[in-house]
């Protein structure tokens, strides 16, 4: 893993010596009345771009890169395009659909396997503990319970720590960042995939308060990215057809489909999966992609059904009916009157407040623990062990407070059929309601809470304890332990518990079922933390199989999202920021209207001549970490300096490796020269893989030769004039998925390019660092939000204690 | 209505005299090896842009305009932006949400009113006819039936023909075009709204084979556009807050929400509405808009529910339970085995073939009839009358062929409760199954076909006749009559009928219910004609309230869309093309990679000086129809010619009207000059409203004065270099929602701008007109598709007749 010192995505090159200080002076003079009088230009120009060039992946600092979604138009690739016939296009289309099919099948299979493993491992644990409890061996039961939890969690924490740090955590923030154009290394490798799968199974089985839905999104995306690598030279999987996929645009589509497939596989919600990918993961979308993602999730649904049918014959161990999350709670009619609306609205408000508070607390805990987790694997294991023991004690200790109740008509767990109501310390034919919530997998617990006609099955005090435990343990689990697991299911569970509480508090004032309140509670808490609307709505409907809930779910989501949005952003965005991933928002902040692009460009620019000395190229590549260089044609080749285009570091490295194109003198290569180069040699390698300049060997003799960069230069880069506002440039940058945006001067008498914008130049931290006086308005808003939240929480606590 | 001769969206201005032929010559010489050797450059330059500057709105030729989604950055608007404080932003946000609330309430109310009116008018007609039939007055019954149909349809055809031609037809293509950036006049006016509402009610009540869903989309969008006008000077509705909405970007958001609300109101499908807008209407989308649209459709759902509850008390005449489309067909379990898949797959294939054939036939009929319809209102009325009589004869005549069957357990219609099974010519306690399908509103018919446990209620022959009639009459109705109505519901009905046929043909080979086959048939035909996936899937689920159908509906949609896509585009796109609306696709055709932007730019360019003579401005505005002009700063004001920016015609007209800014000599106005102008004076007026240069009065003295264009010029227009490929420029143009895209030269020694791209330059007709040899590859594909379709249809016919 690289350290912060090796950062190579600086992309804001120091100005080349040839563009003299006079040019800069002239440029300053030419600037039409600067929008900002207060910003000292000189200060700005000197400021280095020190922010957001590294991200915390897993718990390590890693250099990050941007993805190239731009159509690179150089002679080599243009010739390749023109040579593609009908057959090539058909091959491409056929392959892309085949890849989607593969992704669907693989994601479905992995989703099923995860469930099967969790049900069997956790199930075996609960059965053993139940048997011991029945035999009154309480202490032995506790040691077995705590011991197995500890072992599972230690394993789940150890493998990401020592094998692939990128596999830790939810994975959704990384996928979201990738789809926004941020390529953190190792996020989509085979190693990460395997660690994620194994780690999730162990972590979820360890009674930690975590879920398996989020990691499935990462797993799906990982499958998509690996399928779309365009083959692998390492594993000798190369094929001429695959080279069409050697670009980030196609890979982005496949990753989107993979993420949708992951949601579909985790929650058995094919339509919900598409919408989740669309609403909260993807930054670019087009109608053709909806159709492709829909196909992928349909394949997932078919795969899941086929595999479930195989297990329906009872040869999958403890994997029963409840393996996948299927809370089919069809009611004949959901009759609700106007009088039922106030509690539903109340649920929405509670969800909003609790959700935003959850986000705040989660970020605080994550931040505090990242300091410990960064110090190496051993400390991470210790921390995880402490949490595991603490949680085991809670889960085993708290149910002793709950009284025993008779199993009248309801399904009590037996050793043969776990997942029902547990009897814990109670005599036979009795059950402990709190233990029934704790000594089951999350899926079984949620199914119990959602159950209709179960108003009298739970005591108010038990649900209250369950809610408090769920809220606190959820934050503790995700915040402290750095293992692969997710937030979606625990959030649903917490929401369901306080939903039931509200239902109980209403008593006979409402004729809605408590199970229905639990469903609405889940929706409100999801709305309050994740802030998704349509996708959560559809996912809840697909999970509960009850469309008549729709209006109430919509209402609850609207309210909880509105309330929570007043305080802070959604949980995944907060984690994104914490990890330092430079995510580009889709809207411009108001202060960006007050800045022009030239207000944020820092550092001098490094450019190449159209025909450049090899030694010069190697030197600049070695001494800078920039990923693109403007190519300028100067007087011998044109009448005045002209911006020819932009050449990528990756293409320069390919060129240097091949050597063929070196010329003895400074002259333009012949027209056919581009033909010596195959387009696949310029193809973009898979996520996280990059050539290094250190691997290129150039002899001293070759260093003195020249190379014609024209055929390898993107001759139509996107440019903006220096007077464009930052807000307008952001829209262009974000909508087009750019990596580099050249700034050209207004006047044609000056140097043909005055700077280059990259993703980092649009980050709030950087802009506010350059223009500190803009901070005022931003802080005022944040302060207002925080104080309101604090005041509200205080009021809630007072109300609860009274 | 303007005629084709008045077209003012030419936007490809003749080159200004000042940019001399030498510049052009030089430019040609400088062009790096042209990608296309065959295209004669001189021919191209001379070709005028004669295509797609008019659209057929209703049945008239109208000039069309593009919308400005670009952020215009001139001094006046920048100052306005900088002066906006926190309060202004809050006002804006508050207003936008309030507008969404209004749109939701209004769309819900109109949707309900439409249903109420149709149920009552059509219901009254059917009750009267039934009474007469019961009394054996068959001929009288026929005259009443045919007469009322004729009267209703004549009215429905007359009002759009004489009041607002834009209200004819489905309206979805126009909304789709608007959201793509095409502003056809009169599409979103109050007049159109009223005509659309009244016309739809009359047309749907007239037993024409048409639906009321599509017009609701137009109505919703219309409400959205009108709410977002930013007030109205005509009706004295002005307010300082409203001026924030005087731009096309905000209006686009509101129209999108309105369209989603329309779908939600028509089909009682709030989530489906959002997805419909997202998948098939909108060209740009962002996550915040999903959330806003979701809010709007939630308001629609609440409004509809409240209004339905009022009618539940029985005070809405014949409006019963079936008023809105609600085919609640909840089944406890939909058990399907592997053996049930072949018929489902077959349904998908049939849907694809029939759907694409439907599209072909529809376009042929529409094309043929548009020739008649263009000749004026009287001919349109005659055509409509002929169709109405023909349909009345069919509907009244065909049921006599069907035998009478006893009403055993099922609900037979009574005079008090229409909508059940009709007895037509049969004795009491008997029913005619064909008449039951014909003598009801579409909604009631579909509900019958979808009904579970009704396998024996219909004869095979009746369903066959119903299918044939539905298929043919659907095309006849929509294709021939130019009144406001839609396609969605008739397509559902046709699909349901052949779905049942397939179920019957399967006999005991399948254990799926025929009602289920009908639902799947509808999905397959919708997939085959409209090619939507996720949205149709969700809409079908919301309509039938049965989530367990999901996997089968997905499968059917996937197959039918795949099959149909092999033949032709979706029906709305075909109608769009027929109307000549210049719709920008979201992907570039392969031949666009072979052209550069300079290959398609035609005609010389007309530019202004930074400080221009008033007379010159007036002259150019009067003699050209261009909507934007590059502003060039020339030597007295700069050292060499420099592209300062782009000024819009609308802003020039505002400037001329105000006159204040005229200067006696050619000099730059003071810095504070921009302040004399309010930003609201530069605000974009509502859809279809434009200032005309003829309304501006300038005296001869003023003509000799000068005007400083700088403060009104967008100083940061988007530019591309002349060597950029057309495909890459299209991506920029489409993603950014541009109206004008300036082409700048590579070399700085030439004129600072060499051309301007507009929407029309990306239209296939125009490009292929300039480069006819590109036609080859396109035609080959089309020919292949057509011959395959023809061969398939022949095979189907042979199979059916054997």
mmCIF file with all atom_site columns, N, CA and C in Angstrom, chain A residues 33 35 70-71 73 81-82 275 278 291 533 541-542 545 547 550 558 561 593 640 642 644 671 715-716 725 728 746, chain B residues 33 35 70-71 73 81-82 275 278 291 533 541-542 545 547 550 558 561 593 642 644 671 715-716 725 728 746:
data_model
loop_
_atom_site.group_PDB
_atom_site.id
_atom_site.type_symbol
_atom_site.label_atom_id
_atom_site.label_alt_id
_atom_site.label_comp_id
_atom_site.label_asym_id
_atom_site.label_entity_id
_atom_site.label_seq_id
_atom_site.pdbx_PDB_ins_code
_atom_site.Cartn_x
_atom_site.Cartn_y
_atom_site.Cartn_z
_atom_site.occupancy
_atom_site.B_iso_or_equiv
_atom_site.pdbx_formal_charge
_atom_site.auth_seq_id
_atom_site.auth_comp_id
_atom_site.auth_asym_id
_atom_site.auth_atom_id
_atom_site.pdbx_PDB_model_num
ATOM 1   N N  . UNK A 1 33  ? -12.847 42.472  -14.502 1.00 0.00 ? 33  UNK A N  1
ATOM 2   C CA . UNK A 1 33  ? -13.166 42.731  -13.094 1.00 0.00 ? 33  UNK A CA 1
ATOM 3   C C  . UNK A 1 33  ? -13.376 41.433  -12.295 1.00 0.00 ? 33  UNK A C  1
ATOM 4   N N  . UNK A 1 35  ? -14.472 38.642  -9.851  1.00 0.00 ? 35  UNK A N  1
ATOM 5   C CA . UNK A 1 35  ? -15.726 38.576  -9.114  1.00 0.00 ? 35  UNK A CA 1
ATOM 6   C C  . UNK A 1 35  ? -15.487 38.764  -7.625  1.00 0.00 ? 35  UNK A C  1
ATOM 7   N N  . UNK A 1 70  ? -14.262 10.329  -20.596 1.00 0.00 ? 70  UNK A N  1
ATOM 8   C CA . UNK A 1 70  ? -14.267 11.119  -21.829 1.00 0.00 ? 70  UNK A CA 1
ATOM 9   C C  . UNK A 1 70  ? -13.897 10.242  -23.015 1.00 0.00 ? 70  UNK A C  1
ATOM 10  N N  . UNK A 1 71  ? -14.467 10.560  -24.149 1.00 0.00 ? 71  UNK A N  1
ATOM 11  C CA . UNK A 1 71  ? -14.116 9.900   -25.398 1.00 0.00 ? 71  UNK A CA 1
ATOM 12  C C  . UNK A 1 71  ? -12.760 10.448  -25.829 1.00 0.00 ? 71  UNK A C  1
ATOM 13  N N  . UNK A 1 73  ? -10.071 11.131  -28.324 1.00 0.00 ? 73  UNK A N  1
ATOM 14  C CA . UNK A 1 73  ? -9.998  11.132  -29.789 1.00 0.00 ? 73  UNK A CA 1
ATOM 15  C C  . UNK A 1 73  ? -8.576  11.412  -30.245 1.00 0.00 ? 73  UNK A C  1
ATOM 16  N N  . UNK A 1 81  ? -11.558 3.027   -34.592 1.00 0.00 ? 81  UNK A N  1
ATOM 17  C CA . UNK A 1 81  ? -13.009 3.182   -34.703 1.00 0.00 ? 81  UNK A CA 1
ATOM 18  C C  . UNK A 1 81  ? -13.480 3.049   -36.135 1.00 0.00 ? 81  UNK A C  1
ATOM 19  N N  . UNK A 1 82  ? -12.737 3.714   -37.028 1.00 0.00 ? 82  UNK A N  1
ATOM 20  C CA . UNK A 1 82  ? -13.152 3.685   -38.432 1.00 0.00 ? 82  UNK A CA 1
ATOM 21  C C  . UNK A 1 82  ? -13.038 2.289   -39.011 1.00 0.00 ? 82  UNK A C  1
ATOM 22  N N  . UNK A 1 275 ? -33.721 0.478   -8.845  1.00 0.00 ? 275 UNK A N  1
ATOM 23  C CA . UNK A 1 275 ? -33.971 1.833   -8.357  1.00 0.00 ? 275 UNK A CA 1
ATOM 24  C C  . UNK A 1 275 ? -32.921 2.275   -7.351  1.00 0.00 ? 275 UNK A C  1
ATOM 25  N N  . UNK A 1 278 ? -30.009 3.327   -9.227  1.00 0.00 ? 278 UNK A N  1
ATOM 26  C CA . UNK A 1 278 ? -30.335 4.559   -9.932  1.00 0.00 ? 278 UNK A CA 1
ATOM 27  C C  . UNK A 1 278 ? -30.383 5.758   -9.011  1.00 0.00 ? 278 UNK A C  1
ATOM 28  N N  . UNK A 1 291 ? -32.587 -0.398  -18.694 1.00 0.00 ? 291 UNK A N  1
ATOM 29  C CA . UNK A 1 291 ? -33.029 -1.616  -19.365 1.00 0.00 ? 291 UNK A CA 1
ATOM 30  C C  . UNK A 1 291 ? -32.019 -2.727  -19.118 1.00 0.00 ? 291 UNK A C  1
ATOM 31  N N  . UNK A 1 533 ? -35.800 7.565   -1.398  1.00 0.00 ? 533 UNK A N  1
ATOM 32  C CA . UNK A 1 533 ? -37.262 7.626   -1.406  1.00 0.00 ? 533 UNK A CA 1
ATOM 33  C C  . UNK A 1 533 ? -37.850 6.499   -2.231  1.00 0.00 ? 533 UNK A C  1
ATOM 34  N N  . UNK A 1 541 ? -41.904 -2.529  -0.298  1.00 0.00 ? 541 UNK A N  1
ATOM 35  C CA . UNK A 1 541 ? -43.073 -3.219  -0.850  1.00 0.00 ? 541 UNK A CA 1
ATOM 36  C C  . UNK A 1 541 ? -42.687 -4.614  -1.329  1.00 0.00 ? 541 UNK A C  1
ATOM 37  N N  . UNK A 1 542 ? -41.523 -4.721  -1.961  1.00 0.00 ? 542 UNK A N  1
ATOM 38  C CA . UNK A 1 542 ? -41.105 -6.034  -2.451  1.00 0.00 ? 542 UNK A CA 1
ATOM 39  C C  . UNK A 1 542 ? -40.805 -6.981  -1.293  1.00 0.00 ? 542 UNK A C  1
ATOM 40  N N  . UNK A 1 545 ? -44.286 -7.656  0.339   1.00 0.00 ? 545 UNK A N  1
ATOM 41  C CA . UNK A 1 545 ? -45.289 -8.171  -0.579  1.00 0.00 ? 545 UNK A CA 1
ATOM 42  C C  . UNK A 1 545 ? -46.660 -7.564  -0.339  1.00 0.00 ? 545 UNK A C  1
ATOM 43  N N  . UNK A 1 547 ? -48.719 -4.281  -1.459  1.00 0.00 ? 547 UNK A N  1
ATOM 44  C CA . UNK A 1 547 ? -48.782 -3.011  -2.172  1.00 0.00 ? 547 UNK A CA 1
ATOM 45  C C  . UNK A 1 547 ? -49.723 -2.016  -1.533  1.00 0.00 ? 547 UNK A C  1
ATOM 46  N N  . UNK A 1 550 ? -48.492 1.079   0.217   1.00 0.00 ? 550 UNK A N  1
ATOM 47  C CA . UNK A 1 550 ? -47.799 2.130   -0.528  1.00 0.00 ? 550 UNK A CA 1
ATOM 48  C C  . UNK A 1 550 ? -48.029 3.556   -0.024  1.00 0.00 ? 550 UNK A C  1
ATOM 49  N N  . UNK A 1 558 ? -41.479 10.500  3.055   1.00 0.00 ? 558 UNK A N  1
ATOM 50  C CA . UNK A 1 558 ? -41.418 11.929  2.748   1.00 0.00 ? 558 UNK A CA 1
ATOM 51  C C  . UNK A 1 558 ? -41.102 12.722  3.999   1.00 0.00 ? 558 UNK A C  1
ATOM 52  N N  . UNK A 1 561 ? -37.495 11.906  5.566   1.00 0.00 ? 561 UNK A N  1
ATOM 53  C CA . UNK A 1 561 ? -36.395 12.467  4.773   1.00 0.00 ? 561 UNK A CA 1
ATOM 54  C C  . UNK A 1 561 ? -36.342 13.991  4.916   1.00 0.00 ? 561 UNK A C  1
ATOM 55  N N  . UNK A 1 593 ? -20.874 30.141  -7.604  1.00 0.00 ? 593 UNK A N  1
ATOM 56  C CA . UNK A 1 593 ? -21.281 31.128  -8.597  1.00 0.00 ? 593 UNK A CA 1
ATOM 57  C C  . UNK A 1 593 ? -20.430 32.376  -8.492  1.00 0.00 ? 593 UNK A C  1
ATOM 58  N N  . UNK A 1 640 ? 2.105   30.107  -34.680 1.00 0.00 ? 640 UNK A N  1
ATOM 59  C CA . UNK A 1 640 ? 2.127   30.638  -33.313 1.00 0.00 ? 640 UNK A CA 1
ATOM 60  C C  . UNK A 1 640 ? 1.809   29.476  -32.373 1.00 0.00 ? 640 UNK A C  1
ATOM 61  N N  . UNK A 1 642 ? 0.025   26.835  -30.433 1.00 0.00 ? 642 UNK A N  1
ATOM 62  C CA . UNK A 1 642 ? -1.344  26.355  -30.592 1.00 0.00 ? 642 UNK A CA 1
ATOM 63  C C  . UNK A 1 642 ? -1.539  25.162  -29.672 1.00 0.00 ? 642 UNK A C  1
ATOM 64  N N  . UNK A 1 644 ? -2.565  21.792  -29.188 1.00 0.00 ? 644 UNK A N  1
ATOM 65  C CA . UNK A 1 644 ? -2.941  20.676  -30.058 1.00 0.00 ? 644 UNK A CA 1
ATOM 66  C C  . UNK A 1 644 ? -3.906  19.733  -29.350 1.00 0.00 ? 644 UNK A C  1
ATOM 67  N N  . UNK A 1 671 ? 2.398   9.918   -41.971 1.00 0.00 ? 671 UNK A N  1
ATOM 68  C CA . UNK A 1 671 ? 0.974   9.760   -41.672 1.00 0.00 ? 671 UNK A CA 1
ATOM 69  C C  . UNK A 1 671 ? 0.642   8.351   -41.199 1.00 0.00 ? 671 UNK A C  1
ATOM 70  N N  . UNK A 1 715 ? -7.055  15.082  -29.535 1.00 0.00 ? 715 UNK A N  1
ATOM 71  C CA . UNK A 1 715 ? -7.009  16.386  -30.187 1.00 0.00 ? 715 UNK A CA 1
ATOM 72  C C  . UNK A 1 715 ? -8.262  17.217  -29.930 1.00 0.00 ? 715 UNK A C  1
ATOM 73  N N  . UNK A 1 716 ? -9.224  16.672  -29.234 1.00 0.00 ? 716 UNK A N  1
ATOM 74  C CA . UNK A 1 716 ? -10.417 17.480  -28.944 1.00 0.00 ? 716 UNK A CA 1
ATOM 75  C C  . UNK A 1 716 ? -10.780 17.404  -27.472 1.00 0.00 ? 716 UNK A C  1
ATOM 76  N N  . UNK A 1 725 ? -17.742 30.724  -14.635 1.00 0.00 ? 725 UNK A N  1
ATOM 77  C CA . UNK A 1 725 ? -17.873 30.558  -13.187 1.00 0.00 ? 725 UNK A CA 1
ATOM 78  C C  . UNK A 1 725 ? -17.610 29.104  -12.827 1.00 0.00 ? 725 UNK A C  1
ATOM 79  N N  . UNK A 1 728 ? -20.611 26.768  -13.293 1.00 0.00 ? 728 UNK A N  1
ATOM 80  C CA . UNK A 1 728 ? -20.906 26.319  -14.652 1.00 0.00 ? 728 UNK A CA 1
ATOM 81  C C  . UNK A 1 728 ? -19.905 25.249  -15.079 1.00 0.00 ? 728 UNK A C  1
ATOM 82  N N  . UNK A 1 746 ? -9.097  34.058  -22.791 1.00 0.00 ? 746 UNK A N  1
ATOM 83  C CA . UNK A 1 746 ? -10.038 34.777  -23.642 1.00 0.00 ? 746 UNK A CA 1
ATOM 84  C C  . UNK A 1 746 ? -9.327  35.299  -24.867 1.00 0.00 ? 746 UNK A C  1
ATOM 85  N N  . UNK B 2 33  ? -5.900  16.458  -41.925 1.00 0.00 ? 33  UNK B N  1
ATOM 86  C CA . UNK B 2 33  ? -6.415  15.390  -42.789 1.00 0.00 ? 33  UNK B CA 1
ATOM 87  C C  . UNK B 2 33  ? -7.904  15.098  -42.517 1.00 0.00 ? 33  UNK B C  1
ATOM 88  N N  . UNK B 2 35  ? -11.437 13.581  -42.052 1.00 0.00 ? 35  UNK B N  1
ATOM 89  C CA . UNK B 2 35  ? -11.775 12.180  -41.827 1.00 0.00 ? 35  UNK B CA 1
ATOM 90  C C  . UNK B 2 35  ? -12.469 11.572  -43.036 1.00 0.00 ? 35  UNK B C  1
ATOM 91  N N  . UNK B 2 70  ? -28.757 26.086  -20.684 1.00 0.00 ? 70  UNK B N  1
ATOM 92  C CA . UNK B 2 70  ? -27.427 26.506  -20.289 1.00 0.00 ? 70  UNK B CA 1
ATOM 93  C C  . UNK B 2 70  ? -27.511 27.638  -19.259 1.00 0.00 ? 70  UNK B C  1
ATOM 94  N N  . UNK B 2 71  ? -26.548 27.672  -18.366 1.00 0.00 ? 71  UNK B N  1
ATOM 95  C CA . UNK B 2 71  ? -26.438 28.772  -17.412 1.00 0.00 ? 71  UNK B CA 1
ATOM 96  C C  . UNK B 2 71  ? -25.887 29.970  -18.175 1.00 0.00 ? 71  UNK B C  1
ATOM 97  N N  . UNK B 2 73  ? -24.198 33.289  -18.426 1.00 0.00 ? 73  UNK B N  1
ATOM 98  C CA . UNK B 2 73  ? -23.398 34.102  -17.509 1.00 0.00 ? 73  UNK B CA 1
ATOM 99  C C  . UNK B 2 73  ? -23.056 35.433  -18.149 1.00 0.00 ? 73  UNK B C  1
ATOM 100 N N  . UNK B 2 81  ? -27.219 37.313  -9.378  1.00 0.00 ? 81  UNK B N  1
ATOM 101 C CA . UNK B 2 81  ? -26.867 36.154  -8.582  1.00 0.00 ? 81  UNK B CA 1
ATOM 102 C C  . UNK B 2 81  ? -26.133 36.537  -7.318  1.00 0.00 ? 81  UNK B C  1
ATOM 103 N N  . UNK B 2 82  ? -25.185 37.446  -7.510  1.00 0.00 ? 82  UNK B N  1
ATOM 104 C CA . UNK B 2 82  ? -24.376 37.814  -6.350  1.00 0.00 ? 82  UNK B CA 1
ATOM 105 C C  . UNK B 2 82  ? -25.212 38.551  -5.314  1.00 0.00 ? 82  UNK B C  1
ATOM 106 N N  . UNK B 2 275 ? -41.375 6.536   -12.252 1.00 0.00 ? 275 UNK B N  1
ATOM 107 C CA . UNK B 2 275 ? -40.509 5.733   -13.117 1.00 0.00 ? 275 UNK B CA 1
ATOM 108 C C  . UNK B 2 275 ? -40.820 5.969   -14.582 1.00 0.00 ? 275 UNK B C  1
ATOM 109 N N  . UNK B 2 278 ? -39.207 9.058   -15.540 1.00 0.00 ? 278 UNK B N  1
ATOM 110 C CA . UNK B 2 278 ? -37.764 8.853   -15.533 1.00 0.00 ? 278 UNK B CA 1
ATOM 111 C C  . UNK B 2 278 ? -37.288 8.045   -16.722 1.00 0.00 ? 278 UNK B C  1
ATOM 112 N N  . UNK B 2 291 ? -36.706 12.713  -6.066  1.00 0.00 ? 291 UNK B N  1
ATOM 113 C CA . UNK B 2 291 ? -37.275 13.009  -4.760  1.00 0.00 ? 291 UNK B CA 1
ATOM 114 C C  . UNK B 2 291 ? -38.440 13.984  -4.918  1.00 0.00 ? 291 UNK B C  1
ATOM 115 N N  . UNK B 2 533 ? -39.518 -0.770  -19.545 1.00 0.00 ? 533 UNK B N  1
ATOM 116 C CA . UNK B 2 533 ? -39.329 -1.981  -18.758 1.00 0.00 ? 533 UNK B CA 1
ATOM 117 C C  . UNK B 2 533 ? -39.705 -1.772  -17.297 1.00 0.00 ? 533 UNK B C  1
ATOM 118 N N  . UNK B 2 541 ? -47.792 -3.833  -11.643 1.00 0.00 ? 541 UNK B N  1
ATOM 119 C CA . UNK B 2 541 ? -47.915 -4.337  -10.272 1.00 0.00 ? 541 UNK B CA 1
ATOM 120 C C  . UNK B 2 541 ? -48.836 -3.444  -9.459  1.00 0.00 ? 541 UNK B C  1
ATOM 121 N N  . UNK B 2 542 ? -48.692 -2.138  -9.660  1.00 0.00 ? 542 UNK B N  1
ATOM 122 C CA . UNK B 2 542 ? -49.540 -1.216  -8.894  1.00 0.00 ? 542 UNK B CA 1
ATOM 123 C C  . UNK B 2 542 ? -50.999 -1.348  -9.327  1.00 0.00 ? 542 UNK B C  1
ATOM 124 N N  . UNK B 2 545 ? -52.099 -4.866  -8.084  1.00 0.00 ? 545 UNK B N  1
ATOM 125 C CA . UNK B 2 545 ? -51.886 -5.074  -6.659  1.00 0.00 ? 545 UNK B CA 1
ATOM 126 C C  . UNK B 2 545 ? -51.392 -6.464  -6.354  1.00 0.00 ? 545 UNK B C  1
ATOM 127 N N  . UNK B 2 547 ? -47.855 -8.393  -6.159  1.00 0.00 ? 547 UNK B N  1
ATOM 128 C CA . UNK B 2 547 ? -46.400 -8.387  -6.309  1.00 0.00 ? 547 UNK B CA 1
ATOM 129 C C  . UNK B 2 547 ? -45.837 -9.743  -6.696  1.00 0.00 ? 547 UNK B C  1
ATOM 130 N N  . UNK B 2 550 ? -44.423 -10.402 -10.127 1.00 0.00 ? 550 UNK B N  1
ATOM 131 C CA . UNK B 2 550 ? -43.227 -9.695  -10.572 1.00 0.00 ? 550 UNK B CA 1
ATOM 132 C C  . UNK B 2 550 ? -42.302 -10.493 -11.492 1.00 0.00 ? 550 UNK B C  1
ATOM 133 N N  . UNK B 2 558 ? -39.019 -8.436  -20.765 1.00 0.00 ? 558 UNK B N  1
ATOM 134 C CA . UNK B 2 558 ? -37.673 -8.575  -21.325 1.00 0.00 ? 558 UNK B CA 1
ATOM 135 C C  . UNK B 2 558 ? -37.748 -9.169  -22.725 1.00 0.00 ? 558 UNK B C  1
ATOM 136 N N  . UNK B 2 561 ? -39.683 -6.816  -25.342 1.00 0.00 ? 561 UNK B N  1
ATOM 137 C CA . UNK B 2 561 ? -38.899 -5.649  -25.732 1.00 0.00 ? 561 UNK B CA 1
ATOM 138 C C  . UNK B 2 561 ? -37.729 -6.057  -26.628 1.00 0.00 ? 561 UNK B C  1
ATOM 139 N N  . UNK B 2 593 ? -19.072 9.094   -35.560 1.00 0.00 ? 593 UNK B N  1
ATOM 140 C CA . UNK B 2 593 ? -17.664 9.026   -35.189 1.00 0.00 ? 593 UNK B CA 1
ATOM 141 C C  . UNK B 2 593 ? -16.782 9.347   -36.395 1.00 0.00 ? 593 UNK B C  1
ATOM 142 N N  . UNK B 2 642 ? -11.172 38.807  -30.791 1.00 0.00 ? 642 UNK B N  1
ATOM 143 C CA . UNK B 2 642 ? -11.337 37.882  -29.671 1.00 0.00 ? 642 UNK B CA 1
ATOM 144 C C  . UNK B 2 642 ? -12.817 37.540  -29.539 1.00 0.00 ? 642 UNK B C  1
ATOM 145 N N  . UNK B 2 644 ? -15.765 37.281  -27.560 1.00 0.00 ? 644 UNK B N  1
ATOM 146 C CA . UNK B 2 644 ? -16.136 37.702  -26.217 1.00 0.00 ? 644 UNK B CA 1
ATOM 147 C C  . UNK B 2 644 ? -17.207 36.787  -25.638 1.00 0.00 ? 644 UNK B C  1
ATOM 148 N N  . UNK B 2 671 ? -18.929 50.898  -15.964 1.00 0.00 ? 671 UNK B N  1
ATOM 149 C CA . UNK B 2 671 ? -19.061 49.618  -15.267 1.00 0.00 ? 671 UNK B CA 1
ATOM 150 C C  . UNK B 2 671 ? -20.442 49.416  -14.667 1.00 0.00 ? 671 UNK B C  1
ATOM 151 N N  . UNK B 2 715 ? -20.587 35.445  -21.350 1.00 0.00 ? 715 UNK B N  1
ATOM 152 C CA . UNK B 2 715 ? -19.162 35.496  -21.626 1.00 0.00 ? 715 UNK B CA 1
ATOM 153 C C  . UNK B 2 715 ? -18.491 34.129  -21.510 1.00 0.00 ? 715 UNK B C  1
ATOM 154 N N  . UNK B 2 716 ? -19.233 33.100  -21.135 1.00 0.00 ? 716 UNK B N  1
ATOM 155 C CA . UNK B 2 716 ? -18.612 31.776  -21.072 1.00 0.00 ? 716 UNK B CA 1
ATOM 156 C C  . UNK B 2 716 ? -19.454 30.726  -21.788 1.00 0.00 ? 716 UNK B C  1
ATOM 157 N N  . UNK B 2 725 ? -14.982 15.131  -33.069 1.00 0.00 ? 725 UNK B N  1
ATOM 158 C CA . UNK B 2 725 ? -15.918 14.324  -33.847 1.00 0.00 ? 725 UNK B CA 1
ATOM 159 C C  . UNK B 2 725 ? -17.342 14.705  -33.471 1.00 0.00 ? 725 UNK B C  1
ATOM 160 N N  . UNK B 2 728 ? -18.691 13.043  -30.283 1.00 0.00 ? 728 UNK B N  1
ATOM 161 C CA . UNK B 2 728 ? -18.276 13.623  -29.012 1.00 0.00 ? 728 UNK B CA 1
ATOM 162 C C  . UNK B 2 728 ? -19.017 14.931  -28.747 1.00 0.00 ? 728 UNK B C  1
ATOM 163 N N  . UNK B 2 746 ? -8.566  25.581  -34.376 1.00 0.00 ? 746 UNK B N  1
ATOM 164 C CA . UNK B 2 746 ? -7.398  25.074  -33.656 1.00 0.00 ? 746 UNK B CA 1
ATOM 165 C C  . UNK B 2 746 ? -6.343  26.158  -33.530 1.00 0.00 ? 746 UNK B C  1
#
